[in-house]
Amino acid sequence: MTDAYIYDALRTPRGKGHKDGALHELSALRLSAQTLNALKERNNLSGHAVEDVIWGNVTQVGEQGGCLARSAVLASDLDQSIPGLAINRFCASGLEAVNLAANQVRGGAGNGYIAGGVEMMGRVPMGSDGAAIAVDPSLAMETYFVPQGISADLIATQYGFSRNDADALAVESQRRAKAAWEDHRFDKSVMTVRDQNGLTILDRDEYMRPETNMQSLGALKPSFKDMGEAMPGFDKVALMRYPHLQRIDHIHHAGNSSGIVDGAAALLIGNKAFGQEHGLNPRARIRATAKIGTDPTIMLTGPVPVTEKILKDAGMNIGDIDLFEVNEAFASVVLRFMQAFDVDHDKVNV
């Protein structure tokens, strides 16, 4: 099987996903096209250099609907002969776009791909596309559906994480983000977003809270307590699936949960021949990919079994990995990952 390499990677700064966010004036189409152009220009690629553009996007409705990937290609400086594929694997959509592109390269279906994704949560609200698991009563009842915030609190209760644990993780995450910017670690990976006149809209992550501390987080109210304990009473649904728990401890709030943001990212992926043809040096090799489904009630524990699966497939063990990147959807997700594998926080989301 052919090796797949990452030749380049860039992202926009993360904008606040609200009407007052810096990126709100741009549509997902325009932000995607600008990201594709930045990757193309930085690597001196011709308009027809890649086989396909695979683009992850969760809320595929309205201005993010109708195969946004193809629309972004047509709005960019890529040749119109380049197709586009929009995919939705919920929060893993962008990652799955990269995995799919890598596996296409490894399987010999083209030398080079652009893969990434976009989400403009301030313009296309989360949940505006509907979802059978949430709105179809027959499936919702059968699967004991609850919102992700309830799932995050369920993980904390099931595995013994306190609010103090979650808040400490959040404070450290904000500290690391600030340090990364101050140390210029994002200089190569973060692009400047401009308006149609070429003026800078955003060149630094807008969604950061470097002043965050344990005291400020302690003043925040749990975000999911009311929907869990009062109407519509999702705690009872979750406890039907996990009857050994007496109650659910609601430890998550706005400060230790993922934010509502706007942004896009793109990677240039190809085989060895692609790099040689375009004078590029690989930054990393994609050794293996994996995917998995989990219990839809607790749902957010997926990073643990999928890590076990990919390590087994690759013939590796947890000690072979130097650094881990785990989605900070909620603090309990990362805490559970570190607990399951006995991994020190110094190696996770550095």
mmCIF file with all atom_site columns, N, CA and C in Angstrom, residues 231-301:
data_model
loop_
_atom_site.group_PDB
_atom_site.id
_atom_site.type_symbol
_atom_site.label_atom_id
_atom_site.label_alt_id
_atom_site.label_comp_id
_atom_site.label_asym_id
_atom_site.label_entity_id
_atom_site.label_seq_id
_atom_site.pdbx_PDB_ins_code
_atom_site.Cartn_x
_atom_site.Cartn_y
_atom_site.Cartn_z
_atom_site.occupancy
_atom_site.B_iso_or_equiv
_atom_site.pdbx_formal_charge
_atom_site.auth_seq_id
_atom_site.auth_comp_id
_atom_site.auth_asym_id
_atom_site.auth_atom_id
_atom_site.pdbx_PDB_model_num
ATOM 1   N N  . MET A 1 231 ? -37.480 20.318 33.139 1.00 0.00 ? 231 MET A N  1
ATOM 2   C CA . MET A 1 231 ? -37.956 20.012 31.793 1.00 0.00 ? 231 MET A CA 1
ATOM 3   C C  . MET A 1 231 ? -36.819 20.132 30.791 1.00 0.00 ? 231 MET A C  1
ATOM 4   N N  . PRO A 1 232 ? -36.666 19.171 29.870 1.00 0.00 ? 232 PRO A N  1
ATOM 5   C CA . PRO A 1 232 ? -37.528 18.002 29.664 1.00 0.00 ? 232 PRO A CA 1
ATOM 6   C C  . PRO A 1 232 ? -37.110 16.763 30.452 1.00 0.00 ? 232 PRO A C  1
ATOM 7   N N  . GLY A 1 233 ? -36.201 16.901 31.417 1.00 0.00 ? 233 GLY A N  1
ATOM 8   C CA . GLY A 1 233 ? -35.878 15.784 32.301 1.00 0.00 ? 233 GLY A CA 1
ATOM 9   C C  . GLY A 1 233 ? -35.017 14.702 31.684 1.00 0.00 ? 233 GLY A C  1
ATOM 10  N N  . PHE A 1 234 ? -33.952 15.108 30.994 1.00 0.00 ? 234 PHE A N  1
ATOM 11  C CA . PHE A 1 234 ? -33.107 14.131 30.306 1.00 0.00 ? 234 PHE A CA 1
ATOM 12  C C  . PHE A 1 234 ? -32.330 13.232 31.263 1.00 0.00 ? 234 PHE A C  1
ATOM 13  N N  . ASP A 1 235 ? -32.129 13.676 32.504 1.00 0.00 ? 235 ASP A N  1
ATOM 14  C CA . ASP A 1 235 ? -31.413 12.819 33.459 1.00 0.00 ? 235 ASP A CA 1
ATOM 15  C C  . ASP A 1 235 ? -32.117 11.473 33.619 1.00 0.00 ? 235 ASP A C  1
ATOM 16  N N  . LYS A 1 236 ? -33.426 11.495 33.688 1.00 0.00 ? 236 LYS A N  1
ATOM 17  C CA . LYS A 1 236 ? -34.180 10.252 33.871 1.00 0.00 ? 236 LYS A CA 1
ATOM 18  C C  . LYS A 1 236 ? -33.998 9.314  32.682 1.00 0.00 ? 236 LYS A C  1
ATOM 19  N N  . VAL A 1 237 ? -33.897 9.898  31.494 1.00 0.00 ? 237 VAL A N  1
ATOM 20  C CA . VAL A 1 237 ? -33.665 9.075  30.306 1.00 0.00 ? 237 VAL A CA 1
ATOM 21  C C  . VAL A 1 237 ? -32.305 8.398  30.398 1.00 0.00 ? 237 VAL A C  1
ATOM 22  N N  . ALA A 1 238 ? -31.274 9.175  30.743 1.00 0.00 ? 238 ALA A N  1
ATOM 23  C CA . ALA A 1 238 ? -29.927 8.616  30.850 1.00 0.00 ? 238 ALA A CA 1
ATOM 24  C C  . ALA A 1 238 ? -29.841 7.564  31.948 1.00 0.00 ? 238 ALA A C  1
ATOM 25  N N  . LEU A 1 239 ? -30.532 7.804  33.058 1.00 0.00 ? 239 LEU A N  1
ATOM 26  C CA . LEU A 1 239 ? -30.484 6.857  34.172 1.00 0.00 ? 239 LEU A CA 1
ATOM 27  C C  . LEU A 1 239 ? -31.242 5.572  33.871 1.00 0.00 ? 239 LEU A C  1
ATOM 28  N N  . MET A 1 240 ? -32.156 5.608  32.927 1.00 0.00 ? 240 MET A N  1
ATOM 29  C CA . MET A 1 240 ? -32.795 4.368  32.477 1.00 0.00 ? 240 MET A CA 1
ATOM 30  C C  . MET A 1 240 ? -31.767 3.476  31.793 1.00 0.00 ? 240 MET A C  1
ATOM 31  N N  . ARG A 1 241 ? -30.797 4.080  31.130 1.00 0.00 ? 241 ARG A N  1
ATOM 32  C CA . ARG A 1 241 ? -29.735 3.325  30.455 1.00 0.00 ? 241 ARG A CA 1
ATOM 33  C C  . ARG A 1 241 ? -28.631 2.952  31.439 1.00 0.00 ? 241 ARG A C  1
ATOM 34  N N  . TYR A 1 242 ? -28.446 3.782  32.465 1.00 0.00 ? 242 TYR A N  1
ATOM 35  C CA . TYR A 1 242 ? -27.397 3.550  33.463 1.00 0.00 ? 242 TYR A CA 1
ATOM 36  C C  . TYR A 1 242 ? -28.035 3.528  34.852 1.00 0.00 ? 242 TYR A C  1
ATOM 37  N N  . PRO A 1 243 ? -28.837 2.512  35.142 1.00 0.00 ? 243 PRO A N  1
ATOM 38  C CA . PRO A 1 243 ? -29.614 2.481  36.386 1.00 0.00 ? 243 PRO A CA 1
ATOM 39  C C  . PRO A 1 243 ? -28.767 2.312  37.641 1.00 0.00 ? 243 PRO A C  1
ATOM 40  N N  . HIS A 1 244 ? -27.506 1.917  37.504 1.00 0.00 ? 244 HIS A N  1
ATOM 41  C CA . HIS A 1 244 ? -26.661 1.760  38.687 1.00 0.00 ? 244 HIS A CA 1
ATOM 42  C C  . HIS A 1 244 ? -26.255 3.105  39.284 1.00 0.00 ? 244 HIS A C  1
ATOM 43  N N  . LEU A 1 245 ? -26.439 4.180  38.528 1.00 0.00 ? 245 LEU A N  1
ATOM 44  C CA . LEU A 1 245 ? -26.140 5.514  39.041 1.00 0.00 ? 245 LEU A CA 1
ATOM 45  C C  . LEU A 1 245 ? -27.379 6.082  39.724 1.00 0.00 ? 245 LEU A C  1
ATOM 46  N N  . GLN A 1 246 ? -27.198 6.677  40.892 1.00 0.00 ? 246 GLN A N  1
ATOM 47  C CA . GLN A 1 246 ? -28.334 7.243  41.612 1.00 0.00 ? 246 GLN A CA 1
ATOM 48  C C  . GLN A 1 246 ? -28.766 8.587  41.036 1.00 0.00 ? 246 GLN A C  1
ATOM 49  N N  . ARG A 1 247 ? -27.795 9.338  40.537 1.00 0.00 ? 247 ARG A N  1
ATOM 50  C CA . ARG A 1 247 ? -28.077 10.655 39.984 1.00 0.00 ? 247 ARG A CA 1
ATOM 51  C C  . ARG A 1 247 ? -26.934 11.051 39.054 1.00 0.00 ? 247 ARG A C  1
ATOM 52  N N  . ILE A 1 248 ? -27.128 12.115 38.313 1.00 0.00 ? 248 ILE A N  1
ATOM 53  C CA . ILE A 1 248 ? -26.082 12.641 37.438 1.00 0.00 ? 248 ILE A CA 1
ATOM 54  C C  . ILE A 1 248 ? -25.562 13.947 38.022 1.00 0.00 ? 248 ILE A C  1
ATOM 55  N N  . ASP A 1 249 ? -24.255 14.027 38.183 1.00 0.00 ? 249 ASP A N  1
ATOM 56  C CA . ASP A 1 249 ? -23.624 15.243 38.703 1.00 0.00 ? 249 ASP A CA 1
ATOM 57  C C  . ASP A 1 249 ? -23.364 16.200 37.541 1.00 0.00 ? 249 ASP A C  1
ATOM 58  N N  . HIS A 1 250 ? -23.960 17.357 37.602 1.00 0.00 ? 250 HIS A N  1
ATOM 59  C CA . HIS A 1 250 ? -23.831 18.324 36.508 1.00 0.00 ? 250 HIS A CA 1
ATOM 60  C C  . HIS A 1 250 ? -22.645 19.250 36.778 1.00 0.00 ? 250 HIS A C  1
ATOM 61  N N  . ILE A 1 251 ? -21.507 18.918 36.167 1.00 0.00 ? 251 ILE A N  1
ATOM 62  C CA . ILE A 1 251 ? -20.267 19.654 36.423 1.00 0.00 ? 251 ILE A CA 1
ATOM 63  C C  . ILE A 1 251 ? -19.861 20.558 35.264 1.00 0.00 ? 251 ILE A C  1
ATOM 64  N N  . HIS A 1 252 ? -20.501 20.419 34.116 1.00 0.00 ? 252 HIS A N  1
ATOM 65  C CA . HIS A 1 252 ? -20.069 21.196 32.951 1.00 0.00 ? 252 HIS A CA 1
ATOM 66  C C  . HIS A 1 252 ? -20.838 22.510 32.819 1.00 0.00 ? 252 HIS A C  1
ATOM 67  N N  . HIS A 1 253 ? -20.106 23.498 32.362 1.00 0.00 ? 253 HIS A N  1
ATOM 68  C CA . HIS A 1 253 ? -20.667 24.838 32.173 1.00 0.00 ? 253 HIS A CA 1
ATOM 69  C C  . HIS A 1 253 ? -19.952 25.478 30.984 1.00 0.00 ? 253 HIS A C  1
ATOM 70  N N  . ALA A 1 254 ? -20.212 26.748 30.752 1.00 0.00 ? 254 ALA A N  1
ATOM 71  C CA . ALA A 1 254 ? -19.650 27.417 29.576 1.00 0.00 ? 254 ALA A CA 1
ATOM 72  C C  . ALA A 1 254 ? -18.126 27.463 29.592 1.00 0.00 ? 254 ALA A C  1
ATOM 73  N N  . GLY A 1 255 ? -17.522 27.384 30.762 1.00 0.00 ? 255 GLY A N  1
ATOM 74  C CA . GLY A 1 255 ? -16.070 27.507 30.851 1.00 0.00 ? 255 GLY A CA 1
ATOM 75  C C  . GLY A 1 255 ? -15.297 26.223 30.680 1.00 0.00 ? 255 GLY A C  1
ATOM 76  N N  . ASN A 1 256 ? -15.940 25.058 30.828 1.00 0.00 ? 256 ASN A N  1
ATOM 77  C CA . ASN A 1 256 ? -15.221 23.792 30.643 1.00 0.00 ? 256 ASN A CA 1
ATOM 78  C C  . ASN A 1 256 ? -15.869 22.927 29.563 1.00 0.00 ? 256 ASN A C  1
ATOM 79  N N  . SER A 1 257 ? -16.633 23.581 28.691 1.00 0.00 ? 257 SER A N  1
ATOM 80  C CA . SER A 1 257 ? -17.230 22.928 27.524 1.00 0.00 ? 257 SER A CA 1
ATOM 81  C C  . SER A 1 257 ? -16.735 23.639 26.271 1.00 0.00 ? 257 SER A C  1
ATOM 82  N N  . SER A 1 258 ? -16.871 22.981 25.131 1.00 0.00 ? 258 SER A N  1
ATOM 83  C CA . SER A 1 258 ? -16.411 23.602 23.889 1.00 0.00 ? 258 SER A CA 1
ATOM 84  C C  . SER A 1 258 ? -17.279 24.805 23.545 1.00 0.00 ? 258 SER A C  1
ATOM 85  N N  . GLY A 1 259 ? -16.669 25.784 22.885 1.00 0.00 ? 259 GLY A N  1
ATOM 86  C CA . GLY A 1 259 ? -17.377 27.005 22.543 1.00 0.00 ? 259 GLY A CA 1
ATOM 87  C C  . GLY A 1 259 ? -18.105 26.919 21.217 1.00 0.00 ? 259 GLY A C  1
ATOM 88  N N  . ILE A 1 260 ? -18.899 27.926 20.940 1.00 0.00 ? 260 ILE A N  1
ATOM 89  C CA . ILE A 1 260 ? -19.573 28.080 19.656 1.00 0.00 ? 260 ILE A CA 1
ATOM 90  C C  . ILE A 1 260 ? -18.669 28.964 18.798 1.00 0.00 ? 260 ILE A C  1
ATOM 91  N N  . VAL A 1 261 ? -18.089 28.397 17.747 1.00 0.00 ? 261 VAL A N  1
ATOM 92  C CA . VAL A 1 261 ? -17.080 29.129 16.981 1.00 0.00 ? 261 VAL A CA 1
ATOM 93  C C  . VAL A 1 261 ? -17.304 28.996 15.477 1.00 0.00 ? 261 VAL A C  1
ATOM 94  N N  . ASP A 1 262 ? -16.664 29.903 14.748 1.00 0.00 ? 262 ASP A N  1
ATOM 95  C CA . ASP A 1 262 ? -16.612 29.854 13.293 1.00 0.00 ? 262 ASP A CA 1
ATOM 96  C C  . ASP A 1 262 ? -15.177 29.571 12.876 1.00 0.00 ? 262 ASP A C  1
ATOM 97  N N  . GLY A 1 263 ? -14.999 28.831 11.771 1.00 0.00 ? 263 GLY A N  1
ATOM 98  C CA . GLY A 1 263 ? -13.644 28.603 11.292 1.00 0.00 ? 263 GLY A CA 1
ATOM 99  C C  . GLY A 1 263 ? -13.571 27.537 10.225 1.00 0.00 ? 263 GLY A C  1
ATOM 100 N N  . ALA A 1 264 ? -12.389 27.420 9.630  1.00 0.00 ? 264 ALA A N  1
ATOM 101 C CA . ALA A 1 264 ? -12.135 26.421 8.592  1.00 0.00 ? 264 ALA A CA 1
ATOM 102 C C  . ALA A 1 264 ? -10.683 25.982 8.680  1.00 0.00 ? 264 ALA A C  1
ATOM 103 N N  . ALA A 1 265 ? -10.394 24.815 8.113  1.00 0.00 ? 265 ALA A N  1
ATOM 104 C CA . ALA A 1 265 ? -9.029  24.290 8.087  1.00 0.00 ? 265 ALA A CA 1
ATOM 105 C C  . ALA A 1 265 ? -8.860  23.400 6.869  1.00 0.00 ? 265 ALA A C  1
ATOM 106 N N  . ALA A 1 266 ? -7.627  23.276 6.394  1.00 0.00 ? 266 ALA A N  1
ATOM 107 C CA . ALA A 1 266 ? -7.361  22.442 5.215  1.00 0.00 ? 266 ALA A CA 1
ATOM 108 C C  . ALA A 1 266 ? -5.974  21.827 5.310  1.00 0.00 ? 266 ALA A C  1
ATOM 109 N N  . LEU A 1 267 ? -5.868  20.577 4.850  1.00 0.00 ? 267 LEU A N  1
ATOM 110 C CA . LEU A 1 267 ? -4.596  19.869 4.779  1.00 0.00 ? 267 LEU A CA 1
ATOM 111 C C  . LEU A 1 267 ? -4.331  19.455 3.345  1.00 0.00 ? 267 LEU A C  1
ATOM 112 N N  . LEU A 1 268 ? -3.064  19.447 2.982  1.00 0.00 ? 268 LEU A N  1
ATOM 113 C CA . LEU A 1 268 ? -2.629  18.964 1.674  1.00 0.00 ? 268 LEU A CA 1
ATOM 114 C C  . LEU A 1 268 ? -2.021  17.590 1.878  1.00 0.00 ? 268 LEU A C  1
ATOM 115 N N  . ILE A 1 269 ? -2.638  16.581 1.284  1.00 0.00 ? 269 ILE A N  1
ATOM 116 C CA . ILE A 1 269 ? -2.259  15.187 1.504  1.00 0.00 ? 269 ILE A CA 1
ATOM 117 C C  . ILE A 1 269 ? -1.903  14.547 0.175  1.00 0.00 ? 269 ILE A C  1
ATOM 118 N N  . GLY A 1 270 ? -0.823  13.784 0.153  1.00 0.00 ? 270 GLY A N  1
ATOM 119 C CA . GLY A 1 270 ? -0.445  13.129 -1.090 1.00 0.00 ? 270 GLY A CA 1
ATOM 120 C C  . GLY A 1 270 ? 0.559   12.021 -0.876 1.00 0.00 ? 270 GLY A C  1
ATOM 121 N N  . ASN A 1 271 ? 0.870   11.315 -1.950 1.00 0.00 ? 271 ASN A N  1
ATOM 122 C CA . ASN A 1 271 ? 1.885   10.266 -1.881 1.00 0.00 ? 271 ASN A CA 1
ATOM 123 C C  . ASN A 1 271 ? 3.266   10.859 -2.155 1.00 0.00 ? 271 ASN A C  1
ATOM 124 N N  . LYS A 1 272 ? 4.267   10.016 -2.185 1.00 0.00 ? 272 LYS A N  1
ATOM 125 C CA . LYS A 1 272 ? 5.639   10.483 -2.377 1.00 0.00 ? 272 LYS A CA 1
ATOM 126 C C  . LYS A 1 272 ? 5.805   11.153 -3.732 1.00 0.00 ? 272 LYS A C  1
ATOM 127 N N  . ALA A 1 273 ? 5.184   10.583 -4.755 1.00 0.00 ? 273 ALA A N  1
ATOM 128 C CA . ALA A 1 273 ? 5.298   11.146 -6.102 1.00 0.00 ? 273 ALA A CA 1
ATOM 129 C C  . ALA A 1 273 ? 4.709   12.550 -6.171 1.00 0.00 ? 273 ALA A C  1
ATOM 130 N N  . PHE A 1 274 ? 3.629   12.789 -5.436 1.00 0.00 ? 274 PHE A N  1
ATOM 131 C CA . PHE A 1 274 ? 3.006   14.113 -5.421 1.00 0.00 ? 274 PHE A CA 1
ATOM 132 C C  . PHE A 1 274 ? 3.972   15.144 -4.856 1.00 0.00 ? 274 PHE A C  1
ATOM 133 N N  . GLY A 1 275 ? 4.626   14.798 -3.771 1.00 0.00 ? 275 GLY A N  1
ATOM 134 C CA . GLY A 1 275 ? 5.578   15.713 -3.172 1.00 0.00 ? 275 GLY A CA 1
ATOM 135 C C  . GLY A 1 275 ? 6.754   16.007 -4.084 1.00 0.00 ? 275 GLY A C  1
ATOM 136 N N  . GLN A 1 276 ? 7.266   14.975 -4.728 1.00 0.00 ? 276 GLN A N  1
ATOM 137 C CA . GLN A 1 276 ? 8.390   15.164 -5.639 1.00 0.00 ? 276 GLN A CA 1
ATOM 138 C C  . GLN A 1 276 ? 8.005   16.035 -6.822 1.00 0.00 ? 276 GLN A C  1
ATOM 139 N N  . GLU A 1 277 ? 6.817   15.822 -7.349 1.00 0.00 ? 277 GLU A N  1
ATOM 140 C CA . GLU A 1 277 ? 6.358   16.590 -8.510 1.00 0.00 ? 277 GLU A CA 1
ATOM 141 C C  . GLU A 1 277 ? 6.229   18.077 -8.198 1.00 0.00 ? 277 GLU A C  1
ATOM 142 N N  . HIS A 1 278 ? 5.826   18.387 -6.971 1.00 0.00 ? 278 HIS A N  1
ATOM 143 C CA . HIS A 1 278 ? 5.564   19.781 -6.616 1.00 0.00 ? 278 HIS A CA 1
ATOM 144 C C  . HIS A 1 278 ? 6.638   20.383 -5.708 1.00 0.00 ? 278 HIS A C  1
ATOM 145 N N  . GLY A 1 279 ? 7.733   19.663 -5.507 1.00 0.00 ? 279 GLY A N  1
ATOM 146 C CA . GLY A 1 279 ? 8.831   20.189 -4.711 1.00 0.00 ? 279 GLY A CA 1
ATOM 147 C C  . GLY A 1 279 ? 8.488   20.390 -3.249 1.00 0.00 ? 279 GLY A C  1
ATOM 148 N N  . LEU A 1 280 ? 7.720   19.477 -2.688 1.00 0.00 ? 280 LEU A N  1
ATOM 149 C CA . LEU A 1 280 ? 7.258   19.604 -1.311 1.00 0.00 ? 280 LEU A CA 1
ATOM 150 C C  . LEU A 1 280 ? 7.911   18.562 -0.410 1.00 0.00 ? 280 LEU A C  1
ATOM 151 N N  . ASN A 1 281 ? 8.135   18.942 0.825  1.00 0.00 ? 281 ASN A N  1
ATOM 152 C CA . ASN A 1 281 ? 8.671   18.017 1.822  1.00 0.00 ? 281 ASN A CA 1
ATOM 153 C C  . ASN A 1 281 ? 7.557   17.606 2.784  1.00 0.00 ? 281 ASN A C  1
ATOM 154 N N  . PRO A 1 282 ? 7.412   16.323 3.046  1.00 0.00 ? 282 PRO A N  1
ATOM 155 C CA . PRO A 1 282 ? 6.343   15.879 3.957  1.00 0.00 ? 282 PRO A CA 1
ATOM 156 C C  . PRO A 1 282 ? 6.589   16.330 5.388  1.00 0.00 ? 282 PRO A C  1
ATOM 157 N N  . ARG A 1 283 ? 5.515   16.679 6.065  1.00 0.00 ? 283 ARG A N  1
ATOM 158 C CA . ARG A 1 283 ? 5.594   17.065 7.469  1.00 0.00 ? 283 ARG A CA 1
ATOM 159 C C  . ARG A 1 283 ? 5.245   15.899 8.383  1.00 0.00 ? 283 ARG A C  1
ATOM 160 N N  . ALA A 1 284 ? 4.494   14.938 7.864  1.00 0.00 ? 284 ALA A N  1
ATOM 161 C CA . ALA A 1 284 ? 4.104   13.770 8.661  1.00 0.00 ? 284 ALA A CA 1
ATOM 162 C C  . ALA A 1 284 ? 3.601   12.681 7.732  1.00 0.00 ? 284 ALA A C  1
ATOM 163 N N  . ARG A 1 285 ? 3.666   11.439 8.224  1.00 0.00 ? 285 ARG A N  1
ATOM 164 C CA . ARG A 1 285 ? 3.081   10.312 7.501  1.00 0.00 ? 285 ARG A CA 1
ATOM 165 C C  . ARG A 1 285 ? 1.856   9.827  8.267  1.00 0.00 ? 285 ARG A C  1
ATOM 166 N N  . ILE A 1 286 ? 0.774   9.601  7.556  1.00 0.00 ? 286 ILE A N  1
ATOM 167 C CA . ILE A 1 286 ? -0.436  9.067  8.180  1.00 0.00 ? 286 ILE A CA 1
ATOM 168 C C  . ILE A 1 286 ? -0.321  7.551  8.177  1.00 0.00 ? 286 ILE A C  1
ATOM 169 N N  . ARG A 1 287 ? -0.069  7.006  9.345  1.00 0.00 ? 287 ARG A N  1
ATOM 170 C CA . ARG A 1 287 ? 0.229   5.579  9.456  1.00 0.00 ? 287 ARG A CA 1
ATOM 171 C C  . ARG A 1 287 ? -1.030  4.721  9.465  1.00 0.00 ? 287 ARG A C  1
ATOM 172 N N  . ALA A 1 288 ? -2.089  5.212  10.085 1.00 0.00 ? 288 ALA A N  1
ATOM 173 C CA . ALA A 1 288 ? -3.320  4.421  10.182 1.00 0.00 ? 288 ALA A CA 1
ATOM 174 C C  . ALA A 1 288 ? -4.489  5.338  10.494 1.00 0.00 ? 288 ALA A C  1
ATOM 175 N N  . THR A 1 289 ? -5.681  4.883  10.172 1.00 0.00 ? 289 THR A N  1
ATOM 176 C CA . THR A 1 289 ? -6.911  5.595  10.527 1.00 0.00 ? 289 THR A CA 1
ATOM 177 C C  . THR A 1 289 ? -7.907  4.584  11.086 1.00 0.00 ? 289 THR A C  1
ATOM 178 N N  . ALA A 1 290 ? -8.888  5.080  11.824 1.00 0.00 ? 290 ALA A N  1
ATOM 179 C CA . ALA A 1 290 ? -9.903  4.183  12.382 1.00 0.00 ? 290 ALA A CA 1
ATOM 180 C C  . ALA A 1 290 ? -11.163 4.965  12.698 1.00 0.00 ? 290 ALA A C  1
ATOM 181 N N  . LYS A 1 291 ? -12.242 4.251  12.842 1.00 0.00 ? 291 LYS A N  1
ATOM 182 C CA . LYS A 1 291 ? -13.521 4.854  13.202 1.00 0.00 ? 291 LYS A CA 1
ATOM 183 C C  . LYS A 1 291 ? -14.317 3.856  14.028 1.00 0.00 ? 291 LYS A C  1
ATOM 184 N N  . ILE A 1 292 ? -15.252 4.357  14.817 1.00 0.00 ? 292 ILE A N  1
ATOM 185 C CA . ILE A 1 292 ? -16.026 3.470  15.679 1.00 0.00 ? 292 ILE A CA 1
ATOM 186 C C  . ILE A 1 292 ? -17.311 4.176  16.121 1.00 0.00 ? 292 ILE A C  1
ATOM 187 N N  . GLY A 1 293 ? -18.309 3.404  16.490 1.00 0.00 ? 293 GLY A N  1
ATOM 188 C CA . GLY A 1 293 ? -19.526 3.947  17.081 1.00 0.00 ? 293 GLY A CA 1
ATOM 189 C C  . GLY A 1 293 ? -19.613 3.527  18.543 1.00 0.00 ? 293 GLY A C  1
ATOM 190 N N  . THR A 1 294 ? -20.306 4.314  19.354 1.00 0.00 ? 294 THR A N  1
ATOM 191 C CA . THR A 1 294 ? -20.436 4.003  20.775 1.00 0.00 ? 294 THR A CA 1
ATOM 192 C C  . THR A 1 294 ? -21.897 4.128  21.204 1.00 0.00 ? 294 THR A C  1
ATOM 193 N N  . ASP A 1 295 ? -22.168 3.742  22.436 1.00 0.00 ? 295 ASP A N  1
ATOM 194 C CA . ASP A 1 295 ? -23.501 3.875  23.014 1.00 0.00 ? 295 ASP A CA 1
ATOM 195 C C  . ASP A 1 295 ? -23.994 5.310  22.824 1.00 0.00 ? 295 ASP A C  1
ATOM 196 N N  . PRO A 1 296 ? -25.134 5.527  22.162 1.00 0.00 ? 296 PRO A N  1
ATOM 197 C CA . PRO A 1 296 ? -25.581 6.883  21.852 1.00 0.00 ? 296 PRO A CA 1
ATOM 198 C C  . PRO A 1 296 ? -26.036 7.700  23.051 1.00 0.00 ? 296 PRO A C  1
ATOM 199 N N  . THR A 1 297 ? -26.184 7.079  24.206 1.00 0.00 ? 297 THR A N  1
ATOM 200 C CA . THR A 1 297 ? -26.563 7.854  25.388 1.00 0.00 ? 297 THR A CA 1
ATOM 201 C C  . THR A 1 297 ? -25.350 8.556  25.985 1.00 0.00 ? 297 THR A C  1
ATOM 202 N N  . ILE A 1 298 ? -24.288 7.804  26.212 1.00 0.00 ? 298 ILE A N  1
ATOM 203 C CA . ILE A 1 298 ? -23.076 8.406  26.767 1.00 0.00 ? 298 ILE A CA 1
ATOM 204 C C  . ILE A 1 298 ? -22.177 8.951  25.656 1.00 0.00 ? 298 ILE A C  1
ATOM 205 N N  . MET A 1 299 ? -22.260 8.421  24.505 1.00 0.00 ? 299 MET A N  1
ATOM 206 C CA . MET A 1 299 ? -21.698 8.787  23.199 1.00 0.00 ? 299 MET A CA 1
ATOM 207 C C  . MET A 1 299 ? -20.270 9.331  23.168 1.00 0.00 ? 299 MET A C  1
ATOM 208 N N  . LEU A 1 300 ? -19.874 10.197 24.095 1.00 0.00 ? 300 LEU A N  1
ATOM 209 C CA . LEU A 1 300 ? -18.610 10.924 24.001 1.00 0.00 ? 300 LEU A CA 1
ATOM 210 C C  . LEU A 1 300 ? -17.404 10.131 24.484 1.00 0.00 ? 300 LEU A C  1
ATOM 211 N N  . THR A 1 301 ? -17.582 8.867  24.793 1.00 0.00 ? 301 THR A N  1
ATOM 212 C CA . THR A 1 301 ? -16.459 8.024  25.212 1.00 0.00 ? 301 THR A CA 1
ATOM 213 C C  . THR A 1 301 ? -15.707 7.439  24.019 1.00 0.00 ? 301 THR A C  1
#
